[in-house]
Tab-separated table of C-alpha atoms and ligand atoms in Angstrom:
chain	number	residue	atom	x	y	z
X	1	MET	CA	-53.465	-102.131	-14.768
X	2	ARG	CA	-53.138	-102.891	-10.946
X	3	GLN	CA	-54.351	-106.035	-9.232
X	4	TYR	CA	-54.876	-104.441	-5.849
X	5	ASP	CA	-57.691	-101.419	-5.686
X	6	PHE	CA	-54.927	-98.327	-4.421
X	7	THR	CA	-57.882	-95.400	-5.554
X	8	THR	CA	-60.558	-96.164	-3.684
X	9	LEU	CA	-60.274	-93.774	0.023
X	10	PRO	CA	-61.663	-95.876	2.908
X	11	ASP	CA	-64.193	-93.916	4.940
X	12	ARG	CA	-61.576	-94.057	7.961
X	13	LEU	CA	-63.980	-92.313	10.254
X	14	LYS	CA	-66.377	-95.256	10.414
X	15	THR	CA	-63.041	-96.868	12.617
X	16	ASN	CA	-62.329	-93.535	14.574
X	17	SER	CA	-59.424	-93.568	12.722
X	18	VAL	CA	-56.433	-91.141	14.652
X	19	LYS	CA	-55.456	-90.015	11.795
X	20	TRP	CA	-59.234	-88.878	10.032
X	21	LYS	CA	-61.006	-88.280	13.897
X	22	GLU	CA	-60.004	-83.996	13.610
X	23	VAL	CA	-62.413	-83.990	10.055
X	24	GLN	CA	-65.369	-84.573	12.128
X	25	LYS	CA	-64.680	-81.234	13.397
X	26	ASP	CA	-64.013	-79.936	10.382
X	27	LYS	CA	-64.805	-81.557	7.129
X	28	ASP	CA	-62.324	-79.637	5.151
X	29	LEU	CA	-59.511	-80.746	6.621
X	30	LEU	CA	-57.305	-83.504	4.765
X	31	PRO	CA	-55.206	-85.554	7.381
X	32	LEU	CA	-52.052	-86.610	6.113
X	33	TRP	CA	-49.892	-87.025	9.000
X	34	VAL	CA	-49.895	-90.253	11.422
X	35	ALA	CA	-48.207	-93.348	9.734
X	36	ASP	CA	-51.045	-95.288	8.480
X	37	MET	CA	-52.715	-95.875	4.611
X	38	ASP	CA	-55.536	-94.652	3.601
X	39	PHE	CA	-55.721	-97.658	1.170
X	40	LEU	CA	-57.874	-100.778	1.625
X	41	THR	CA	-55.416	-103.954	2.271
X	42	PHE	CA	-55.526	-107.020	0.147
X	43	PRO	CA	-58.568	-109.532	0.154
X	44	GLU	CA	-57.143	-112.443	1.940
X	45	MET	CA	-56.433	-110.432	5.007
X	46	THR	CA	-60.205	-109.138	5.060
X	47	LYS	CA	-61.294	-113.292	4.588
X	48	ALA	CA	-58.946	-114.026	7.467
X	49	PHE	CA	-61.175	-111.524	9.587
X	50	GLU	CA	-64.186	-112.495	8.369
X	51	ASP	CA	-63.804	-116.028	9.287
X	52	PHE	CA	-62.397	-115.367	12.962
X	53	ALA	CA	-65.469	-112.949	13.036
X	54	GLN	CA	-67.641	-116.038	11.830
X	55	TYR	CA	-66.318	-118.675	14.985
X	56	GLY	CA	-67.833	-116.643	17.362
X	57	VAL	CA	-65.672	-117.151	20.637
X	58	TYR	CA	-63.010	-114.629	20.839
X	59	GLY	CA	-60.758	-115.587	24.539
X	60	TYR	CA	-57.016	-115.882	24.959
X	61	SER	CA	-55.187	-117.108	21.812
X	62	SER	CA	-51.597	-118.520	22.085
X	63	PRO	CA	-49.441	-117.986	19.083
X	64	LYS	CA	-49.047	-120.764	16.415
X	65	GLU	CA	-45.980	-122.098	15.543
X	66	SER	CA	-46.917	-121.516	12.089
X	67	LEU	CA	-46.874	-117.787	12.750
X	68	PHE	CA	-43.444	-118.130	13.864
X	69	GLN	CA	-42.156	-119.811	10.919
X	70	SER	CA	-43.983	-117.267	8.948
X	71	ILE	CA	-41.899	-114.457	10.574
X	72	ILE	CA	-38.948	-116.679	10.113
X	73	ALA	CA	-39.584	-117.194	6.451
X	74	TRP	CA	-40.217	-113.293	5.857
X	75	GLU	CA	-37.112	-112.641	7.181
X	76	LYS	CA	-34.912	-115.160	5.022
X	77	GLN	CA	-37.113	-114.257	1.821
X	78	GLU	CA	-36.754	-110.651	2.034
X	79	GLN	CA	-33.713	-109.773	4.388
X	80	ASP	CA	-31.426	-113.208	3.645
X	81	TYR	CA	-31.556	-112.991	7.578
X	82	LEU	CA	-32.145	-116.432	8.742
X	83	VAL	CA	-33.793	-115.762	12.159
X	84	GLU	CA	-32.864	-118.060	15.340
X	85	ARG	CA	-36.438	-119.262	16.474
X	86	ASP	CA	-35.365	-119.034	20.346
X	87	ALA	CA	-34.510	-115.794	19.230
X	88	LEU	CA	-37.586	-114.416	17.991
X	89	ILE	CA	-40.366	-112.810	21.132
X	90	LEU	CA	-44.081	-111.841	20.315
X	91	ILE	CA	-44.876	-108.275	21.711
X	92	GLU	CA	-47.826	-105.641	20.579
X	93	GLY	CA	-45.681	-103.118	19.475
X	94	VAL	CA	-42.583	-101.806	18.393
X	95	VAL	CA	-42.906	-98.519	20.132
X	96	PRO	CA	-43.925	-101.266	23.807
X	97	ALA	CA	-40.590	-102.857	23.089
X	98	ILE	CA	-38.461	-100.064	23.270
X	99	SER	CA	-39.709	-99.468	26.356
X	100	VAL	CA	-39.215	-102.544	27.274
X	101	ALA	CA	-35.858	-102.816	26.178
X	102	VAL	CA	-34.925	-99.415	27.681
X	103	GLN	CA	-36.008	-100.711	31.006
X	104	ALA	CA	-34.545	-103.717	30.546
X	105	PHE	CA	-30.918	-102.702	29.161
X	106	SER	CA	-30.811	-99.320	31.439
X	107	LYS	CA	-31.049	-97.879	35.151
X	108	GLU	CA	-32.596	-94.574	35.947
X	109	GLY	CA	-30.484	-91.612	35.270
X	110	GLU	CA	-27.841	-93.823	32.702
X	111	ALA	CA	-27.723	-92.013	28.960
X	112	VAL	CA	-29.836	-93.628	25.445
X	113	LEU	CA	-28.982	-92.166	22.480
X	114	ILE	CA	-31.252	-91.289	19.563
X	115	ASN	CA	-30.428	-89.523	16.160
X	116	THR	CA	-32.558	-86.615	15.823
X	117	PRO	CA	-34.949	-85.693	13.933
X	118	VAL	CA	-36.745	-89.140	14.598
X	119	TYR	CA	-39.794	-90.686	15.220
X	120	PRO	CA	-41.288	-88.806	18.618
X	121	PRO	CA	-41.485	-91.528	21.239
X	122	PHE	CA	-38.119	-92.668	21.066
X	123	ALA	CA	-37.259	-89.403	23.289
X	124	ARG	CA	-40.918	-90.067	24.801
X	125	THR	CA	-39.867	-93.748	26.345
X	126	VAL	CA	-36.318	-92.236	27.587
X	127	LYS	CA	-37.487	-89.435	28.974
X	128	MET	CA	-40.569	-90.882	30.741
X	129	ASN	CA	-38.646	-93.880	31.638
X	130	LYS	CA	-36.065	-91.401	33.885
X	131	ARG	CA	-33.310	-92.102	31.716
X	132	LYS	CA	-30.561	-89.193	30.476
X	133	LEU	CA	-31.808	-88.712	26.620
X	134	ILE	CA	-28.658	-87.822	23.975
X	135	THR	CA	-29.432	-86.623	20.908
X	136	ASN	CA	-27.180	-86.869	18.238
X	137	SER	CA	-28.008	-84.785	15.328
X	138	LEU	CA	-28.376	-86.443	11.631
X	139	ILE	CA	-26.987	-83.977	9.208
X	140	GLU	CA	-28.580	-83.180	5.733
X	141	ILE	CA	-25.758	-83.607	2.801
X	142	ASN	CA	-26.680	-83.618	-0.975
X	143	GLY	CA	-30.771	-83.842	0.367
X	144	HIS	CA	-30.779	-86.924	2.510
X	145	PHE	CA	-29.941	-87.119	5.913
X	146	GLU	CA	-26.581	-88.948	6.713
X	147	ILE	CA	-24.966	-89.792	10.581
X	148	ASP	CA	-21.842	-87.362	11.831
X	149	PHE	CA	-19.993	-90.514	12.855
X	150	ALA	CA	-17.494	-88.699	14.669
X	151	GLN	CA	-19.906	-86.858	16.329
X	152	LEU	CA	-21.952	-89.973	17.613
X	153	GLU	CA	-18.408	-91.522	18.842
X	154	LYS	CA	-18.010	-88.422	21.160
X	155	ASP	CA	-21.644	-88.467	22.219
X	156	ILE	CA	-21.377	-92.312	23.090
X	157	LYS	CA	-17.671	-92.350	24.911
X	158	GLU	CA	-18.435	-88.899	26.587
X	159	ASN	CA	-22.050	-89.500	28.473
X	160	ALA	CA	-21.230	-93.489	28.843
X	161	VAL	CA	-24.139	-94.088	26.348
X	162	LYS	CA	-25.759	-97.702	27.810
X	163	ILE	CA	-28.389	-97.967	24.336
X	164	PHE	CA	-28.760	-96.413	21.072
X	165	ILE	CA	-32.400	-96.510	19.645
X	166	PHE	CA	-31.667	-96.352	16.011
X	167	CYS	CA	-34.545	-95.778	13.403
X	168	SER	CA	-33.750	-97.964	10.292
X	169	PRO	CA	-34.990	-97.181	7.901
X	170	HIS	CA	-35.151	-93.620	8.951
X	171	ASN	CA	-38.560	-92.062	9.953
X	172	PRO	CA	-39.137	-89.104	9.164
X	173	GLY	CA	-36.051	-88.714	6.540
X	174	GLY	CA	-36.113	-92.010	4.667
X	175	ARG	CA	-33.261	-92.891	4.278
X	176	VAL	CA	-32.740	-96.514	3.968
X	177	TRP	CA	-29.136	-96.913	5.807
X	178	SER	CA	-26.244	-98.247	3.520
X	179	SER	CA	-24.177	-101.419	4.674
X	180	GLU	CA	-21.260	-98.898	4.745
X	181	GLU	CA	-23.612	-96.938	7.340
X	182	LEU	CA	-24.587	-99.651	9.684
X	183	LEU	CA	-21.075	-101.007	10.082
X	184	LYS	CA	-19.768	-98.185	11.349
X	185	VAL	CA	-23.012	-98.179	13.570
X	186	GLY	CA	-22.316	-101.209	14.592
X	187	GLU	CA	-18.829	-101.005	15.223
X	188	ILE	CA	-19.403	-97.682	17.274
X	189	CYS	CA	-21.859	-99.970	19.460
X	190	ARG	CA	-19.449	-102.957	19.962
X	191	LYS	CA	-16.176	-100.204	20.611
X	192	TYR	CA	-18.050	-98.927	23.616
X	193	GLY	CA	-20.325	-101.535	24.860
X	194	VAL	CA	-23.834	-100.174	23.649
X	195	ILE	CA	-26.950	-101.762	22.975
X	196	LEU	CA	-27.754	-101.470	19.819
X	197	VAL	CA	-31.981	-100.985	19.309
X	198	SER	CA	-32.446	-100.948	15.433
X	199	ASP	CA	-36.383	-99.896	14.924
X	200	GLU	CA	-36.850	-101.754	11.517
X	201	ILE	CA	-40.310	-101.207	11.388
X	202	HIS	CA	-39.573	-100.252	7.560
X	203	GLN	CA	-37.956	-102.810	6.597
X	204	ASP	CA	-39.788	-103.898	3.628
X	205	LEU	CA	-40.575	-100.148	2.564
X	206	ALA	CA	-37.453	-99.333	0.461
X	207	LEU	CA	-37.837	-97.867	-2.415
X	208	PHE	CA	-36.498	-96.723	-5.751
X	209	GLY	CA	-34.217	-99.613	-5.933
X	210	HIS	CA	-32.819	-99.585	-2.217
X	211	LYS	CA	-32.208	-102.668	-0.600
X	212	HIS	CA	-32.217	-102.846	3.286
X	213	HIS	CA	-30.052	-104.542	5.465
X	214	THR	CA	-31.157	-105.439	8.627
X	215	ILE	CA	-28.302	-104.809	11.178
X	216	ASN	CA	-27.975	-108.668	12.053
X	217	THR	CA	-26.788	-109.331	8.900
X	218	VAL	CA	-24.079	-106.399	8.769
X	219	SER	CA	-21.754	-108.685	10.796
X	220	ASP	CA	-22.255	-111.605	12.599
X	221	ASN	CA	-20.490	-110.180	15.892
X	222	PHE	CA	-23.459	-107.509	16.073
X	223	LYS	CA	-25.992	-110.219	17.552
X	224	ASP	CA	-24.207	-110.368	20.771
X	225	PHE	CA	-25.492	-106.817	21.214
X	226	THR	CA	-28.671	-105.961	18.944
X	227	VAL	CA	-32.470	-105.976	19.935
X	228	LEU	CA	-34.000	-105.786	16.437
X	229	LEU	CA	-37.757	-104.788	16.194
X	230	SER	CA	-39.963	-104.848	14.082
X	231	SER	CA	-43.373	-105.790	12.368
X	232	ALA	CA	-45.744	-106.936	9.600
X	233	THR	CA	-47.786	-103.936	10.794
X	234	LYS	CA	-46.619	-100.693	9.128
X	235	THR	CA	-45.872	-102.719	5.780
X	236	PHE	CA	-49.456	-103.945	5.308
X	237	ASN	CA	-51.606	-101.463	7.041
X	238	ILE	CA	-52.914	-103.126	10.189
X	239	ALA	CA	-51.360	-101.075	12.846
X	240	GLY	CA	-54.349	-100.988	14.821
X	241	THR	CA	-54.026	-105.321	15.179
X	242	LYS	CA	-50.787	-104.956	17.205
X	243	ASN	CA	-48.405	-107.237	16.918
X	244	SER	CA	-44.811	-106.863	16.080
X	245	PHE	CA	-41.598	-108.654	17.102
X	246	ALA	CA	-38.236	-108.777	18.770
X	247	VAL	CA	-34.872	-110.652	17.792
X	248	ILE	CA	-32.632	-111.131	20.433
X	249	GLU	CA	-30.193	-113.498	19.840
X	250	ASN	CA	-27.585	-112.937	22.331
X	251	PRO	CA	-29.658	-115.342	25.320
X	252	GLU	CA	-28.581	-113.352	28.404
X	253	LEU	CA	-30.063	-110.302	26.461
X	254	ARG	CA	-33.066	-111.969	25.725
X	255	GLN	CA	-33.704	-113.388	29.268
X	256	ALA	CA	-33.440	-109.991	30.391
X	257	PHE	CA	-35.830	-108.358	27.862
X	258	LYS	CA	-38.274	-111.003	28.414
X	259	GLU	CA	-38.404	-110.978	32.286
X	260	ARG	CA	-39.266	-107.314	31.576
X	261	GLN	CA	-41.383	-107.820	29.280
X	262	LEU	CA	-43.427	-110.270	31.932
X	263	ALA	CA	-42.938	-107.701	34.550
X	264	ASN	CA	-44.860	-105.347	33.019
X	265	ASN	CA	-47.355	-108.147	31.938
X	266	GLN	CA	-46.966	-107.327	27.779
X	267	HIS	CA	-46.107	-111.032	27.041
X	268	GLU	CA	-49.689	-111.305	25.598
X	269	ILE	CA	-50.483	-110.502	22.226
X	270	SER	CA	-54.717	-109.404	20.877
X	271	SER	CA	-55.648	-112.782	18.504
X	272	LEU	CA	-56.546	-110.401	16.023
X	273	GLY	CA	-52.571	-109.401	15.917
X	274	LEU	CA	-51.010	-112.716	15.399
X	275	LEU	CA	-53.751	-113.650	12.878
X	276	ALA	CA	-53.163	-110.509	10.447
X	277	THR	CA	-49.110	-110.693	11.258
X	278	GLU	CA	-49.283	-114.663	9.777
X	279	THR	CA	-51.890	-113.712	6.914
X	280	ALA	CA	-49.792	-110.762	5.853
X	281	TYR	CA	-46.296	-112.830	5.275
X	282	THR	CA	-48.149	-115.611	3.953
X	283	TYR	CA	-50.007	-113.792	1.500
X	284	GLY	CA	-49.164	-109.980	1.425
X	285	LYS	CA	-46.685	-110.192	-0.423
X	286	PRO	CA	-47.955	-109.172	-4.022
X	287	TRP	CA	-49.951	-106.711	-2.816
X	288	LEU	CA	-46.728	-105.119	-1.441
X	289	GLN	CA	-45.274	-105.064	-4.488
X	290	GLU	CA	-47.974	-102.792	-6.424
X	291	LEU	CA	-48.190	-100.709	-3.143
X	292	LYS	CA	-44.892	-100.039	-3.409
X	293	THR	CA	-45.090	-98.505	-7.112
X	294	VAL	CA	-47.966	-96.480	-5.571
X	295	ILE	CA	-45.802	-94.794	-3.408
X	296	GLU	CA	-43.317	-94.203	-5.643
X	297	GLU	CA	-45.440	-92.715	-7.954
X	298	ASN	CA	-47.263	-90.610	-5.332
X	299	ILE	CA	-43.307	-89.527	-4.230
X	300	ASN	CA	-42.537	-88.547	-7.435
X	301	TYR	CA	-45.419	-86.983	-8.430
X	302	SER	CA	-45.140	-84.860	-5.408
X	303	LEU	CA	-41.108	-84.069	-5.531
X	304	GLU	CA	-41.924	-82.993	-9.106
X	305	THR	CA	-45.030	-80.827	-8.121
X	306	LEU	CA	-43.629	-78.784	-5.209
X	307	THR	CA	-40.157	-78.193	-6.663
X	308	LYS	CA	-41.828	-76.754	-9.814
X	309	ASN	CA	-44.298	-74.709	-8.515
X	310	SER	CA	-43.725	-73.807	-4.912
X	311	LYS	CA	-40.178	-73.256	-2.723
X	312	ILE	CA	-40.547	-75.931	-0.068
X	313	GLN	CA	-37.919	-78.188	-0.149
X	314	VAL	CA	-38.663	-82.139	-0.690
X	315	MET	CA	-36.246	-84.519	1.028
X	316	LYS	CA	-36.843	-87.847	-1.285
X	317	PRO	CA	-37.017	-90.608	0.644
X	318	GLU	CA	-35.423	-93.857	-0.052
X	319	GLY	CA	-37.748	-96.001	1.758
X	320	THR	CA	-40.697	-95.239	3.692
X	321	TYR	CA	-43.949	-93.117	2.777
X	322	LEU	CA	-43.285	-90.892	4.611
X	323	VAL	CA	-41.663	-87.419	3.104
X	324	TRP	CA	-39.943	-84.469	5.278
X	325	LEU	CA	-40.922	-81.210	3.979
X	326	ASP	CA	-38.728	-77.892	4.381
X	327	PHE	CA	-40.162	-74.946	4.647
X	328	SER	CA	-37.476	-72.883	5.421
X	329	ASP	CA	-38.065	-70.338	2.730
X	330	TYR	CA	-40.899	-68.970	3.666
X	331	THR	CA	-40.344	-68.023	7.349
X	332	ASP	CA	-38.880	-68.289	10.424
X	333	ASN	CA	-41.578	-68.209	12.332
X	334	HIS	CA	-42.605	-71.964	13.206
X	335	SER	CA	-45.897	-71.132	14.461
X	336	ALA	CA	-47.064	-68.761	12.066
X	337	LEU	CA	-46.011	-71.590	9.220
X	338	SER	CA	-47.618	-74.754	11.650
X	339	ARG	CA	-51.054	-72.018	11.633
X	340	LYS	CA	-50.691	-71.317	8.122
X	341	ILE	CA	-50.604	-74.831	6.985
X	342	ARG	CA	-53.438	-75.831	9.024
X	343	GLU	CA	-55.930	-72.492	8.640
X	344	GLU	CA	-55.168	-71.872	4.944
X	345	ALA	CA	-54.268	-75.054	3.584
X	346	LYS	CA	-56.169	-76.958	5.503
X	347	LEU	CA	-53.701	-79.844	5.918
X	348	ILE	CA	-52.896	-81.780	8.909
X	349	LEU	CA	-49.208	-82.637	8.314
X	350	ASN	CA	-46.603	-84.021	11.793
X	351	ASP	CA	-45.325	-81.292	13.030
X	352	GLY	CA	-41.414	-80.864	12.382
X	353	LEU	CA	-40.488	-79.740	16.185
X	354	SER	CA	-42.023	-83.143	17.325
X	355	TYR	CA	-38.919	-85.213	15.442
X	356	GLY	CA	-35.961	-83.123	17.911
X	357	ARG	CA	-35.330	-79.188	17.461
X	358	GLU	CA	-33.811	-80.211	13.828
X	359	GLY	CA	-37.528	-80.160	12.673
X	360	LYS	CA	-38.203	-76.195	12.772
X	361	LYS	CA	-39.794	-74.887	9.717
X	362	HIS	CA	-40.167	-79.094	9.056
X	363	PHE	CA	-43.238	-80.856	8.135
X	364	ARG	CA	-43.843	-84.731	7.684
X	365	LEU	CA	-46.177	-85.782	4.878
X	366	ASN	CA	-47.808	-88.895	4.560
X	367	MET	CA	-47.772	-90.302	0.692
X	368	ALA	CA	-49.687	-93.567	1.535
X	369	ALA	CA	-53.226	-92.426	-0.009
X	370	PRO	CA	-54.756	-92.484	-3.212
X	371	LYS	CA	-52.951	-90.259	-6.351
X	372	GLU	CA	-56.228	-87.841	-5.549
X	373	VAL	CA	-55.578	-87.423	-2.515
X	374	ILE	CA	-51.989	-86.399	-2.585
X	375	GLN	CA	-52.903	-84.232	-5.883
X	376	GLU	CA	-55.243	-82.104	-3.753
X	377	ALA	CA	-52.857	-82.038	-0.854
X	378	CYS	CA	-49.898	-81.087	-3.407
X	379	GLN	CA	-52.625	-78.233	-4.730
X	380	ARG	CA	-53.475	-76.786	-1.397
X	381	LEU	CA	-49.343	-76.363	-0.658
X	382	VAL	CA	-49.000	-74.563	-4.016
X	383	GLU	CA	-51.507	-72.611	-3.760
X	384	THR	CA	-50.311	-71.527	-0.217
X	385	PHE	CA	-46.692	-71.358	-0.582
X	386	ALA	CA	-47.119	-70.172	-4.084
Z	401	PLP	C1	-39.936	-95.866	13.474
Z	401	PLP	C2	-41.159	-96.564	13.853
Z	401	PLP	N1	-41.255	-97.686	15.012
Z	401	PLP	C3	-42.238	-97.716	15.405
Z	401	PLP	C4	-43.564	-97.338	15.254
Z	401	PLP	C5	-45.007	-98.081	15.380
Z	401	PLP	O1	-44.518	-99.285	16.045
Z	401	PLP	P1	-45.901	-100.059	17.048
Z	401	PLP	O2	-47.110	-99.069	16.561
Z	401	PLP	O3	-45.381	-101.176	16.270
Z	401	PLP	O4	-45.717	-99.572	18.347
Z	401	PLP	C6	-43.569	-96.497	13.881
Z	401	PLP	C7	-44.898	-96.006	13.405
Z	401	PLP	O5	-45.313	-94.670	13.005
Z	401	PLP	C8	-42.288	-95.970	13.713
Z	401	PLP	O6	-42.804	-94.898	12.449
């Protein structure tokens, strides 16, 4: 018996949800794309919002010291990382923080590297800030992604890369990088003077016994050149409240980041974001523990169902609630595949090509929904791709 409700499907059209809005036009569509969850969050969060609403004044708030302490306590407890209080910077989102980092630590025309396939805003941010985008392809080995370290080093060296935006755990592949892999990533960055921006927004969603290591605990030296970004928003389904944090232990880098943040007027955080983050880190752990078992069940179910009844290849994630599906056995025609998923299966999935060219014939499926929804999605896939 679970303590929390992971079976009710909330009516997300009520809040104009990005994930669900197309269902307004076509009621038969089932959306399993944007990375938020079709679960109710835990009661303490709702209560905190109710109390806030009751108060009746919604002016500017500054962050309370107890919020900073809740982040520090969470990082210590979950990642065994003692964050320096001064190193902690609040910002409204991890994606905005990536923009700030790109602007603070590189100039127009300079090279910024990402692994592909990867979360689409990485490439967009680099390109829209007029930096040179270097893509280093992940390689698929034994059913999961690995980093081609020889190629990574070559790409960094040949392009004089200034910043590496790294996704850890990895979206869309769900890799929870091992400490050996992280050590190699950090060592290469150190060797070539690269600023390592480590997006760890999925840090609390390591599954199936895998353990996430935050980059700053892999080696003490790494703190000199890392910008660690994370948030409670993905973990606790509060992404709409817009709040995240950066940890930058190197004082010079921190100063440069803060100046750029101020230049962009991105230093103020929504009062609801502040409240939601502190509430999540203070009361959310029991809910998170149950959530992970629900996601694991959903992943196991879809892996089994799709492997048994179709030729869709499912990359089993080690973390995150996102599953990377490979439809290569069906067609070479990505647009036809996309139409089939949308028009025949009536599913909205993330198009693999938005993650980079490696995403051809791939789509990403979101597992954070009640079991019945996942069963329905799998059934539609099996019927369409029998
Ligand atoms: C890797 C990664 N980074 C960042 C974000 C979004 O961050 P934020 O909403 O804090 O800007 C997501 C959302 O899916 C993500 O997967």
